[in-house]
JSON list of C-alpha atoms in Angstrom, two decimals:
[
{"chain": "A", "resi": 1, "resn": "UNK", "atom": "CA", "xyz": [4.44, 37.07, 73.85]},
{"chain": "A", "resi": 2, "resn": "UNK", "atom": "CA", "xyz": [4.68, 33.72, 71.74]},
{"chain": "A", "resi": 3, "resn": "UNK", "atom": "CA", "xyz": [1.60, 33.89, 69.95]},
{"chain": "A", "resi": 4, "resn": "UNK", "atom": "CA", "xyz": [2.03, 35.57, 66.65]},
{"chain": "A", "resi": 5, "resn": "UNK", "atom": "CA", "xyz": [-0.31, 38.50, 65.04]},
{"chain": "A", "resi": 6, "resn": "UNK", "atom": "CA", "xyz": [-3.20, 36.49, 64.07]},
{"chain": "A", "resi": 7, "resn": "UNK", "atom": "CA", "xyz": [-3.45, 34.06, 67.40]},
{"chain": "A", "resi": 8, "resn": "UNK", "atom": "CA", "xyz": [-3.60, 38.06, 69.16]},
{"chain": "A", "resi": 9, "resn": "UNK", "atom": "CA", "xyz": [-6.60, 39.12, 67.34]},
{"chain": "A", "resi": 10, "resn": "UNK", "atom": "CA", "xyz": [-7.95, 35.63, 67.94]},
{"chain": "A", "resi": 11, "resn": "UNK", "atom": "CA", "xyz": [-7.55, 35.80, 71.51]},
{"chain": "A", "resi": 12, "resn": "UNK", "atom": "CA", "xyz": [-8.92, 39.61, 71.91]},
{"chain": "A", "resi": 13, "resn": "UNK", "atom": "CA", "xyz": [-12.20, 38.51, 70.09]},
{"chain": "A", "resi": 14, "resn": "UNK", "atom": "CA", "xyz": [-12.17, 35.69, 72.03]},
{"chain": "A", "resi": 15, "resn": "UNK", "atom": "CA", "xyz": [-12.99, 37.65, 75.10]},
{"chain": "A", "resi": 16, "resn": "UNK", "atom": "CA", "xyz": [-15.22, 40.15, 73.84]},
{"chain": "A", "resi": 17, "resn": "UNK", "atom": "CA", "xyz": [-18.17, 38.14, 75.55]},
{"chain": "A", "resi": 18, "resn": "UNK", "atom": "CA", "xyz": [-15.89, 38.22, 79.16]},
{"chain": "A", "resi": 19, "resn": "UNK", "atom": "CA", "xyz": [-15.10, 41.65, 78.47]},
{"chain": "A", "resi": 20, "resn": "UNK", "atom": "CA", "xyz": [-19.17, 42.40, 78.92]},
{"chain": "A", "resi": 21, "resn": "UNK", "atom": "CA", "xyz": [-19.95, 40.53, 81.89]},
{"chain": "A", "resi": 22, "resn": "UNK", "atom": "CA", "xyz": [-17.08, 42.25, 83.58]},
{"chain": "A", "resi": 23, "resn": "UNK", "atom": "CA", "xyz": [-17.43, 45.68, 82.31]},
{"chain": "A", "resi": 24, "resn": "UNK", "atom": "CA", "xyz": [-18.61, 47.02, 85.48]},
{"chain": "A", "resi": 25, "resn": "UNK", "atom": "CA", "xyz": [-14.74, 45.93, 86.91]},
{"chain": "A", "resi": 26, "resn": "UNK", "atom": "CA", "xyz": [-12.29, 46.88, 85.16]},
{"chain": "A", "resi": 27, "resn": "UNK", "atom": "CA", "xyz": [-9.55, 44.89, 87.90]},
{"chain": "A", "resi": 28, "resn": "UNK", "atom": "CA", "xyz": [-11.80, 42.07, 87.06]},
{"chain": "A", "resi": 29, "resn": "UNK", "atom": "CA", "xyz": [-11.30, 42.06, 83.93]},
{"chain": "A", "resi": 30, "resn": "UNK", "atom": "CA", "xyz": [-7.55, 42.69, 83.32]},
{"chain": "A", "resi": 31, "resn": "UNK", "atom": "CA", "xyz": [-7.43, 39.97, 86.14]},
{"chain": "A", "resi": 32, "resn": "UNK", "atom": "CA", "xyz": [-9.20, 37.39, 84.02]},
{"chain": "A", "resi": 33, "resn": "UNK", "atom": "CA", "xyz": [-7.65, 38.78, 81.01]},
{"chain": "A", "resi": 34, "resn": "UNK", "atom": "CA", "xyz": [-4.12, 38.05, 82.66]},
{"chain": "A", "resi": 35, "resn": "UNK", "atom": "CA", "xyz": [-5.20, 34.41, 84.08]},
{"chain": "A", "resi": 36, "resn": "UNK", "atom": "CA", "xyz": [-5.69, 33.42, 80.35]},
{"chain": "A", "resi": 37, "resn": "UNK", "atom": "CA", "xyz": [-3.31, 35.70, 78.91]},
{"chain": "A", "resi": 38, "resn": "UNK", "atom": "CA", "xyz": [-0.31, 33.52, 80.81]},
{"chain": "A", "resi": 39, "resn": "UNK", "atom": "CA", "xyz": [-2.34, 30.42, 79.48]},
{"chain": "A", "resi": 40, "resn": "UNK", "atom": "CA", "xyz": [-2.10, 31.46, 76.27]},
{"chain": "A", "resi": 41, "resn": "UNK", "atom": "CA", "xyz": [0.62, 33.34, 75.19]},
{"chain": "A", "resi": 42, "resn": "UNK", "atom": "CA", "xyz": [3.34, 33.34, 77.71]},
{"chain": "A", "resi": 43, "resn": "UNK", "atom": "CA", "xyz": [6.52, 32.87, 76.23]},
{"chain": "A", "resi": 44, "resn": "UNK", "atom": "CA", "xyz": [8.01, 30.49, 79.40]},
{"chain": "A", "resi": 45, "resn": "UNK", "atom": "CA", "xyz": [4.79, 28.32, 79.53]},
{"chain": "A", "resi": 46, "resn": "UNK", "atom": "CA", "xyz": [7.39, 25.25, 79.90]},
{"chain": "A", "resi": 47, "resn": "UNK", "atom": "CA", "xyz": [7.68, 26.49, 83.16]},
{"chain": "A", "resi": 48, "resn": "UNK", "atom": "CA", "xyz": [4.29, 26.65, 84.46]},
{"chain": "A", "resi": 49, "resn": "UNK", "atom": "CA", "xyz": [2.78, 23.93, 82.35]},
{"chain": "A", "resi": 50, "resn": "UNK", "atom": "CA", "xyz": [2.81, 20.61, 81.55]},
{"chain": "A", "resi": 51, "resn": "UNK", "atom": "CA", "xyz": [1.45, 18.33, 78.77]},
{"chain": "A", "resi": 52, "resn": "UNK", "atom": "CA", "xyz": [-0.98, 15.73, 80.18]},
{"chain": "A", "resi": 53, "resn": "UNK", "atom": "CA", "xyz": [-2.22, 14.62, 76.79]},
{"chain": "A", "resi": 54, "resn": "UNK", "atom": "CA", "xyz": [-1.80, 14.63, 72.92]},
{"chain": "A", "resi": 55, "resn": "UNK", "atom": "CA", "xyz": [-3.49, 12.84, 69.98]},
{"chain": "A", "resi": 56, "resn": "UNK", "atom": "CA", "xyz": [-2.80, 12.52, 66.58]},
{"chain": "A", "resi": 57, "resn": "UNK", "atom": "CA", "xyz": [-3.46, 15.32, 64.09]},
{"chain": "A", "resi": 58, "resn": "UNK", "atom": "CA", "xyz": [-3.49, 15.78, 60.20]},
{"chain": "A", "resi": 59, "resn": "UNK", "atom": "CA", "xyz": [-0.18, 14.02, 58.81]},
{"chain": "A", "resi": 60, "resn": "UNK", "atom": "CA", "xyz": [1.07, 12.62, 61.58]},
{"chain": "A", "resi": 61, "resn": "UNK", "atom": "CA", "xyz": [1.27, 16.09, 63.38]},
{"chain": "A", "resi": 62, "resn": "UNK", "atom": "CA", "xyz": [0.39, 15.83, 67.42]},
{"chain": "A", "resi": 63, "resn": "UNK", "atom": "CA", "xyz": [-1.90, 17.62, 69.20]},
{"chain": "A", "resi": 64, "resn": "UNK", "atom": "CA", "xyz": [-2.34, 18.89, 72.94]},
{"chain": "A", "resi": 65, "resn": "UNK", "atom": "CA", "xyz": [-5.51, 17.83, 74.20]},
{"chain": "A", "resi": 66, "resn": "UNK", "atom": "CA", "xyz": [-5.17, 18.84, 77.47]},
{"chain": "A", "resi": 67, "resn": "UNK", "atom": "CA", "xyz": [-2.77, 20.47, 79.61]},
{"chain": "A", "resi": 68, "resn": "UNK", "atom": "CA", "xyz": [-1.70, 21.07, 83.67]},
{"chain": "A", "resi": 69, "resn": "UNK", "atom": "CA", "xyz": [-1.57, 25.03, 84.39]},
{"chain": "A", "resi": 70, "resn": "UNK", "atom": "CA", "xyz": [0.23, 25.42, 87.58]},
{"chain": "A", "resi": 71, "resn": "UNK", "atom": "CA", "xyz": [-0.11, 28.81, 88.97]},
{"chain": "A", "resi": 72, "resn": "UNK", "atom": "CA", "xyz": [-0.30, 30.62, 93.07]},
{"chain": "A", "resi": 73, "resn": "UNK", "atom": "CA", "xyz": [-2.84, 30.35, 95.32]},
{"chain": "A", "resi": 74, "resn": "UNK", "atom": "CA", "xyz": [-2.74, 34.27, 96.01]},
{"chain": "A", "resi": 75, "resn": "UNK", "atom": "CA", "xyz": [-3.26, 34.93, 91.98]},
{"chain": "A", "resi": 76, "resn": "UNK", "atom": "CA", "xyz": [-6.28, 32.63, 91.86]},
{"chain": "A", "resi": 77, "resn": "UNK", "atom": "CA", "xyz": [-7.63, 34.14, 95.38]},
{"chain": "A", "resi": 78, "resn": "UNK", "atom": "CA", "xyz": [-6.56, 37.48, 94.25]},
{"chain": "A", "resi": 79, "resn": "UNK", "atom": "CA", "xyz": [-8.58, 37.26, 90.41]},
{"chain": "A", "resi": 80, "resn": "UNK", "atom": "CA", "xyz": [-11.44, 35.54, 92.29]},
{"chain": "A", "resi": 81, "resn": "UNK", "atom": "CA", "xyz": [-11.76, 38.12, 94.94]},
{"chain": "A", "resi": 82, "resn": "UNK", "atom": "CA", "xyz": [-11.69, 41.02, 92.21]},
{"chain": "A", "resi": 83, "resn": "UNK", "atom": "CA", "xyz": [-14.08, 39.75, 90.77]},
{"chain": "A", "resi": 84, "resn": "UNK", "atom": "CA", "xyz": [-17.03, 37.79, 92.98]},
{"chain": "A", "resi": 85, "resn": "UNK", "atom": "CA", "xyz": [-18.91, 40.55, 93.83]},
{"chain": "A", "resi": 86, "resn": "UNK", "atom": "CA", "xyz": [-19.47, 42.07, 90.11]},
{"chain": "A", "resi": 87, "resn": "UNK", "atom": "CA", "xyz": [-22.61, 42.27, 88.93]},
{"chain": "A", "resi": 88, "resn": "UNK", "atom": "CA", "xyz": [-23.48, 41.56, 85.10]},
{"chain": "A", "resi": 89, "resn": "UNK", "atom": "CA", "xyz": [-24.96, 44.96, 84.02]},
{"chain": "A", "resi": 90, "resn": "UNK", "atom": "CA", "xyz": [-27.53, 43.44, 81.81]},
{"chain": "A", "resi": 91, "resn": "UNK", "atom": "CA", "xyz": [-29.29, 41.34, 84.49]},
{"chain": "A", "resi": 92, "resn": "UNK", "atom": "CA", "xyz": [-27.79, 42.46, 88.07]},
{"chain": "A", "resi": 93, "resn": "UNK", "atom": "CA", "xyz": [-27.01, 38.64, 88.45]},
{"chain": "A", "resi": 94, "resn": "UNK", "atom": "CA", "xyz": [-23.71, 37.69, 89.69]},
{"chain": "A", "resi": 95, "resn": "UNK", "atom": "CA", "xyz": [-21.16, 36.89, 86.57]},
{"chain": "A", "resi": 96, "resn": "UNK", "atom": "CA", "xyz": [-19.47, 33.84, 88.74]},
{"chain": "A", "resi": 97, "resn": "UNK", "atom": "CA", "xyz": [-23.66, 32.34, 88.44]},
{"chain": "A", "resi": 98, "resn": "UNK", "atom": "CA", "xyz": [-22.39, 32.57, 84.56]},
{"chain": "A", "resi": 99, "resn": "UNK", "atom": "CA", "xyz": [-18.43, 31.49, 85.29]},
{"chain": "A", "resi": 100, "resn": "UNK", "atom": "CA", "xyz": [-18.52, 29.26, 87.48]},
{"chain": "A", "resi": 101, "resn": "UNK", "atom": "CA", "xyz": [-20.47, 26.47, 86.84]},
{"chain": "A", "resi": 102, "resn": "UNK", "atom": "CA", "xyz": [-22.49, 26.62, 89.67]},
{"chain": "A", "resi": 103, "resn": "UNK", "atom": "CA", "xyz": [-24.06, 29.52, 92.22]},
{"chain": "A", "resi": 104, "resn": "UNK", "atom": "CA", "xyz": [-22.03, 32.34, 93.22]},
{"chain": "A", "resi": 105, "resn": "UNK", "atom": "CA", "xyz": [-22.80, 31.06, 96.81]},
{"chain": "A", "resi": 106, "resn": "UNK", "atom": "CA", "xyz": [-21.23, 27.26, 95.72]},
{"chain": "A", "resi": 107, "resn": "UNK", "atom": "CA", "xyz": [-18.35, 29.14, 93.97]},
{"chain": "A", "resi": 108, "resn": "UNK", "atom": "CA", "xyz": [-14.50, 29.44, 95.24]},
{"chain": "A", "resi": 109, "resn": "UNK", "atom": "CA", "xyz": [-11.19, 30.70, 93.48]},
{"chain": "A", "resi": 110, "resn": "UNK", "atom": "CA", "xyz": [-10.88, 26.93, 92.83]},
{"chain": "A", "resi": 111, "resn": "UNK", "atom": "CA", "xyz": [-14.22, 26.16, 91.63]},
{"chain": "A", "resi": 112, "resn": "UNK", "atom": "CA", "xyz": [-13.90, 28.76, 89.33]},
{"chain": "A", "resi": 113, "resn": "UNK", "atom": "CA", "xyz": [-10.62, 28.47, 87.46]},
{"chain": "A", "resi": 114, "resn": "UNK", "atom": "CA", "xyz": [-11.36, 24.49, 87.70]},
{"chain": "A", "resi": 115, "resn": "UNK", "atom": "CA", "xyz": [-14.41, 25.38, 85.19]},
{"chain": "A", "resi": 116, "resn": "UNK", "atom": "CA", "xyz": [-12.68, 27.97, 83.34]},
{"chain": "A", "resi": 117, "resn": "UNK", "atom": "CA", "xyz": [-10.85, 24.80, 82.73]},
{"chain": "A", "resi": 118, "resn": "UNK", "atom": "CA", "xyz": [-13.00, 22.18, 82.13]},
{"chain": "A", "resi": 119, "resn": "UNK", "atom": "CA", "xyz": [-16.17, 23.12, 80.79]},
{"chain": "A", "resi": 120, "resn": "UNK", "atom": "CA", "xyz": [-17.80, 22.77, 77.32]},
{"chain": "A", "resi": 121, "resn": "UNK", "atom": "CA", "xyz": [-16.59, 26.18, 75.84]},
{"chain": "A", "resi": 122, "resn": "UNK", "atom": "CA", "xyz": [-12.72, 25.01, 76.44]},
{"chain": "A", "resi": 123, "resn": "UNK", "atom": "CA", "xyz": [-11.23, 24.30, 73.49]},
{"chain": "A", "resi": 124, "resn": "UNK", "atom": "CA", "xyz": [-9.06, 22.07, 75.22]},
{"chain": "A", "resi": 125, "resn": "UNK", "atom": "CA", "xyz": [-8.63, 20.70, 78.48]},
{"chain": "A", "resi": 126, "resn": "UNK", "atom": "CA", "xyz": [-6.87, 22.71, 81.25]},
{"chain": "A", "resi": 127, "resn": "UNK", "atom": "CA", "xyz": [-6.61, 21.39, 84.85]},
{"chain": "A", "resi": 128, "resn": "UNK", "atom": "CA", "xyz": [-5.70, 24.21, 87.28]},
{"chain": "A", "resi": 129, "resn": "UNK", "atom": "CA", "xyz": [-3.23, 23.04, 90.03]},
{"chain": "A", "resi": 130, "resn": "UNK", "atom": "CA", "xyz": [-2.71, 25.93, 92.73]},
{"chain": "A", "resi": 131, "resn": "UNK", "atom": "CA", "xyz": [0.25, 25.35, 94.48]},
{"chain": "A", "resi": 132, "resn": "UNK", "atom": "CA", "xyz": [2.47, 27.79, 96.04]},
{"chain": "A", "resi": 133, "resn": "UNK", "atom": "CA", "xyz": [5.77, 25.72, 95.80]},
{"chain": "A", "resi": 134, "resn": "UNK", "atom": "CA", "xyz": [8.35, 24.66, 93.01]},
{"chain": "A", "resi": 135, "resn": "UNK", "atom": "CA", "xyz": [9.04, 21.21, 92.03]},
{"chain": "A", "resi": 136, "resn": "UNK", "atom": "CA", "xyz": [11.28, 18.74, 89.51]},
{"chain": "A", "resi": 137, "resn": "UNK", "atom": "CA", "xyz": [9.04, 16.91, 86.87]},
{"chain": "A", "resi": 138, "resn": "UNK", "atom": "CA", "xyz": [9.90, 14.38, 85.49]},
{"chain": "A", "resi": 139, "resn": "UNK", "atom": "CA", "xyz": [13.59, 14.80, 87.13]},
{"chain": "A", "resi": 140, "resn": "UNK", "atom": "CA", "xyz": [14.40, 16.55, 84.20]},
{"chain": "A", "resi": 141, "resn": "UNK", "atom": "CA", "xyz": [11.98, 20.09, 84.07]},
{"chain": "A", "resi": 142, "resn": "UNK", "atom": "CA", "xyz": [11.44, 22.46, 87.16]},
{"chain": "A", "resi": 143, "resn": "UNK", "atom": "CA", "xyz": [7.77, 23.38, 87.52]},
{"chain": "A", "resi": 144, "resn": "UNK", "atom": "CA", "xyz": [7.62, 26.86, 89.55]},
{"chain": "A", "resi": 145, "resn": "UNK", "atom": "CA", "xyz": [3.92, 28.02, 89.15]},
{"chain": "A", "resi": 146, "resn": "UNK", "atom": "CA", "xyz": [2.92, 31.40, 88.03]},
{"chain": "A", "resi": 147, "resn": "UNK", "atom": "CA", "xyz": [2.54, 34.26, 89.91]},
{"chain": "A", "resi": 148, "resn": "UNK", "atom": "CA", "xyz": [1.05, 37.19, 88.23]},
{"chain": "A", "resi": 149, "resn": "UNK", "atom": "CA", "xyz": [0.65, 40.72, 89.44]},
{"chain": "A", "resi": 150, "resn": "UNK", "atom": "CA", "xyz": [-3.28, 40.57, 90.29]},
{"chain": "A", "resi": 151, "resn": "UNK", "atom": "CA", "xyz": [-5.41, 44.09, 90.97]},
{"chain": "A", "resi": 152, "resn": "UNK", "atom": "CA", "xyz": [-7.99, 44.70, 93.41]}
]
């Protein structure tokens, strides 16, 4: 991982409120848990992510306002499909009513990572590009999306 000791217990509190809509689905969870996981602390992000934009920040420091995250088609399909159909134990309504941005019955896998990404909870900007195939950059960085082990 690159994030040190104190971005971890950051992050883990961070999805204490995901870890109770998805408690009924345990694949669900490690799923979604994964997705942001490899947002957030995988050490070869400069291979799955670009920089779209930066600002200025506290002493001439820079930074990222928003970012690309290029990852499969099957992981987003898989972490979608594992969790659709879970019910929020609370309420019996559908958590992708609560994570999507819109119905369960308007949601897909891109619908849904596109508002994991853009949405008024995001710290920062993430735009989800699902793309099966590598590709140069900027001619100078290879971009080969990221495929993570996804569970059903």
């Amino acid at each position: 991982t690159c994030c040190d000791y104190s971005q971890l217990v950051r992050y883990n509190h961070q999805l204490s409120v995901p870890r109770q809509l998805m408690s009924r689905c345990p694949a669900c969870f490690l799923n979604f848990r994964t997705f942001l996981c490899d947002f957030t602390c995988n050490p070869k992000q400069n291979e799955f992510m670009t920089i779209t934009q930066e600002q200025d920040y506290n002493n001439n420091t820079q930074e990222v306002v928003s970012v690309n995250y290029y990852v499969t088609n099957s992981s987003v399909n898989q972490m979608y499909n594992s969790c659709v159909d879970v019910q929020y134990s609370a309420s019996n309504q559908k958590i992708m009513d609560l994570l999507c941005g819109t119905t369960v019955d308007n949601c897909s896998p891109y619908t849904f990572v596109n508002y994991l990404g853009n949405n008024p909870e995001t710290p920062f900007i993430f735009n989800v590009n699902l793309t099966e195939e590598s590709f140069d950059y900027n001619s100078t960085v290879k971009i080969t999306p990221i495929n993570s082990t996804m569970y059903s």
